[in-house]
Amino acid sequence: MSMIEILTIATATILGLFAGGMLTEALLLVPYFRSLPAEEFYRQHHDFGPRLYRFYSPLTIAATLLPLTTALVVVIFYPRNFGPSVLVALLNLSILSTYFLYFRAANLSFAQQRLTAIELERELRRWSAVHNFRTTLAIASAVVSIFAAIKVASSL
């Protein structure tokens, strides 16, 4: 197995894990947290927020850096096959950007317990919508990364 095959398979694997984690959060954790009264949400967020951050931070970093590295290698060494790999990298940069554009401030407002019960309900609805958007991007990225790996492997 060539180095590029290993790299594209590793990328698809990490992105599959990332998409699975995001989907689990979207289908299990987010609905649960949204169902809680504000006081209980803040109590549980205090306990689980840092744990979720420690889990998702390295996974998000890997799900960004590995596709970028793969795209760069494919563009340089396999330029005829660059399309899917570049698309995967762009999708994952988009996912990462949601943290800086929205989630960092929203999560801080939860940690600081700044929102009233009504504001919290609205913010959790928005949080869920943005999370569902990035989960959709993560699933698309994982699927495209499989096609990228197949395309590169079939061209060797």
Tab-separated table of C-alpha atoms in Angstrom:
chain	number	residue	atom	x	y	z
A	1	MET	CA	0.000	0.000	0.000
A	2	SER	CA	1.399	3.394	-0.985
A	3	MET	CA	1.813	6.383	1.316
A	4	ILE	CA	-0.935	8.335	-0.476
A	5	GLU	CA	-3.342	5.420	-0.038
A	6	ILE	CA	-2.557	5.302	3.681
A	7	LEU	CA	-3.038	9.069	3.937
A	8	THR	CA	-6.382	9.095	2.112
A	9	ILE	CA	-7.674	6.097	4.085
A	10	ALA	CA	-6.556	7.693	7.366
A	11	THR	CA	-8.352	10.890	6.352
A	12	ALA	CA	-11.561	9.014	5.545
A	13	THR	CA	-11.320	7.120	8.840
A	14	ILE	CA	-10.835	10.251	10.968
A	15	LEU	CA	-13.623	12.038	9.121
A	16	GLY	CA	-15.948	9.075	9.627
A	17	LEU	CA	-15.212	9.137	13.359
A	18	PHE	CA	-15.686	12.905	13.441
A	19	ALA	CA	-19.003	12.741	11.572
A	20	GLY	CA	-20.171	9.915	13.837
A	21	GLY	CA	-19.315	11.924	16.936
A	22	MET	CA	-21.087	14.983	15.591
A	23	LEU	CA	-24.146	12.918	14.650
A	24	THR	CA	-24.234	11.320	18.104
A	25	GLU	CA	-24.100	14.745	19.694
A	26	ALA	CA	-26.857	16.010	17.380
A	27	LEU	CA	-29.192	13.064	17.974
A	28	LEU	CA	-28.553	12.288	21.653
A	29	LEU	CA	-26.846	15.052	23.593
A	30	VAL	CA	-28.362	18.176	22.056
A	31	PRO	CA	-32.004	17.053	22.431
A	32	TYR	CA	-31.280	15.985	26.012
A	33	PHE	CA	-29.648	19.300	26.939
A	34	ARG	CA	-32.460	21.226	25.230
A	35	SER	CA	-35.033	19.367	27.354
A	36	LEU	CA	-33.495	20.494	30.652
A	37	PRO	CA	-34.677	23.453	32.714
A	38	ALA	CA	-32.137	26.314	32.658
A	39	GLU	CA	-30.779	25.669	36.156
A	40	GLU	CA	-30.195	21.977	35.427
A	41	PHE	CA	-28.716	22.743	32.006
A	42	TYR	CA	-26.194	25.127	33.561
A	43	ARG	CA	-25.299	22.584	36.243
A	44	GLN	CA	-24.757	19.824	33.699
A	45	HIS	CA	-22.979	22.118	31.259
A	46	HIS	CA	-20.540	22.960	34.043
A	47	ASP	CA	-19.775	19.239	34.391
A	48	PHE	CA	-19.978	18.075	30.773
A	49	GLY	CA	-18.918	21.168	28.805
A	50	PRO	CA	-15.197	20.762	29.564
A	51	ARG	CA	-15.360	17.014	28.869
A	52	LEU	CA	-17.020	17.558	25.514
A	53	TYR	CA	-14.431	20.214	24.691
A	54	ARG	CA	-11.565	17.834	25.561
A	55	PHE	CA	-13.121	15.158	23.348
A	56	TYR	CA	-14.054	17.306	20.350
A	57	SER	CA	-11.049	19.658	20.257
A	58	PRO	CA	-8.420	17.085	19.227
A	59	LEU	CA	-10.897	15.342	16.944
A	60	THR	CA	-11.795	18.638	15.244
A	61	ILE	CA	-8.128	19.560	14.865
A	62	ALA	CA	-7.344	16.150	13.339
A	63	ALA	CA	-10.431	16.417	11.103
A	64	THR	CA	-9.084	19.728	9.822
A	65	LEU	CA	-5.324	19.161	9.583
A	66	LEU	CA	-5.415	15.675	8.054
A	67	PRO	CA	-7.681	16.665	5.123
A	68	LEU	CA	-5.576	19.798	4.540
A	69	THR	CA	-2.410	17.692	4.471
A	70	THR	CA	-4.040	15.128	2.193
A	71	ALA	CA	-5.293	17.818	-0.194
A	72	LEU	CA	-1.844	19.408	-0.338
A	73	VAL	CA	-0.155	16.076	-1.092
A	74	VAL	CA	-2.750	15.211	-3.736
A	75	VAL	CA	-2.482	18.643	-5.403
A	76	ILE	CA	1.320	18.384	-5.539
A	77	PHE	CA	1.778	14.722	-6.464
A	78	TYR	CA	-1.547	13.656	-8.020
A	79	PRO	CA	-2.929	16.872	-9.556
A	80	ARG	CA	-5.381	15.060	-11.854
A	81	ASN	CA	-7.235	13.824	-8.760
A	82	PHE	CA	-7.253	16.976	-6.645
A	83	GLY	CA	-10.990	17.848	-6.791
A	84	PRO	CA	-12.476	15.590	-4.097
A	85	SER	CA	-9.545	16.051	-1.710
A	86	VAL	CA	-9.691	19.835	-1.989
A	87	LEU	CA	-13.463	19.749	-1.471
A	88	VAL	CA	-12.973	17.683	1.702
A	89	ALA	CA	-10.414	20.189	3.002
A	90	LEU	CA	-12.746	23.118	2.270
A	91	LEU	CA	-15.684	21.411	3.972
A	92	ASN	CA	-13.609	20.838	7.087
A	93	LEU	CA	-12.319	24.398	7.127
A	94	SER	CA	-15.975	25.460	6.978
A	95	ILE	CA	-16.766	23.224	9.944
A	96	LEU	CA	-13.851	24.660	11.910
A	97	SER	CA	-14.951	28.207	11.082
A	98	THR	CA	-18.299	27.612	12.820
A	99	TYR	CA	-16.413	27.355	16.098
A	100	PHE	CA	-14.873	30.792	15.690
A	101	LEU	CA	-17.945	32.385	14.115
A	102	TYR	CA	-20.504	31.028	16.567
A	103	PHE	CA	-19.732	28.214	19.022
A	104	ARG	CA	-16.930	29.857	20.984
A	105	ALA	CA	-19.166	32.773	22.063
A	106	ALA	CA	-22.258	30.604	22.560
A	107	ASN	CA	-20.408	28.071	24.697
A	108	LEU	CA	-18.879	30.876	26.743
A	109	SER	CA	-22.362	32.283	27.416
A	110	PHE	CA	-23.377	28.834	28.694
A	111	ALA	CA	-20.266	28.522	30.869
A	112	GLN	CA	-20.838	31.983	32.339
A	113	GLN	CA	-24.565	31.293	32.791
A	114	ARG	CA	-25.392	34.686	31.263
A	115	LEU	CA	-28.715	33.780	29.670
A	116	THR	CA	-32.174	33.816	31.182
A	117	ALA	CA	-34.322	30.717	30.756
A	118	ILE	CA	-36.063	32.236	27.701
A	119	GLU	CA	-32.771	33.400	26.163
A	120	LEU	CA	-31.221	30.003	26.865
A	121	GLU	CA	-34.070	28.221	25.100
A	122	ARG	CA	-33.594	30.440	22.026
A	123	GLU	CA	-29.823	30.059	22.103
A	124	LEU	CA	-30.027	26.276	22.391
A	125	ARG	CA	-32.379	26.216	19.396
A	126	ARG	CA	-29.848	28.273	17.419
A	127	TRP	CA	-26.976	26.127	18.744
A	128	SER	CA	-28.799	23.002	17.573
A	129	ALA	CA	-29.423	24.451	14.100
A	130	VAL	CA	-25.785	25.471	13.611
A	131	HIS	CA	-24.632	22.113	14.962
A	132	ASN	CA	-26.954	20.277	12.558
A	133	PHE	CA	-25.508	22.339	9.705
A	134	ARG	CA	-21.942	21.437	10.605
A	135	THR	CA	-22.941	17.801	11.185
A	136	THR	CA	-24.320	17.721	7.641
A	137	LEU	CA	-21.022	19.156	6.380
A	138	ALA	CA	-19.104	16.537	8.392
A	139	ILE	CA	-21.134	13.677	6.922
A	140	ALA	CA	-20.684	15.077	3.407
A	141	SER	CA	-16.970	15.449	4.033
A	142	ALA	CA	-16.649	11.853	5.236
A	143	VAL	CA	-18.501	10.545	2.178
A	144	VAL	CA	-16.469	12.667	-0.258
A	145	SER	CA	-13.239	11.580	1.479
A	146	ILE	CA	-14.106	7.958	0.681
A	147	PHE	CA	-14.566	8.889	-2.984
A	148	ALA	CA	-11.287	10.837	-2.852
A	149	ALA	CA	-9.456	7.784	-1.492
A	150	ILE	CA	-10.974	5.561	-4.182
A	151	LYS	CA	-10.124	8.061	-6.923
A	152	VAL	CA	-6.502	8.371	-5.840
A	153	ALA	CA	-6.082	4.595	-5.360
A	154	SER	CA	-7.591	3.820	-8.761
A	155	SER	CA	-5.167	6.210	-10.464
A	156	LEU	CA	-2.039	4.505	-9.110
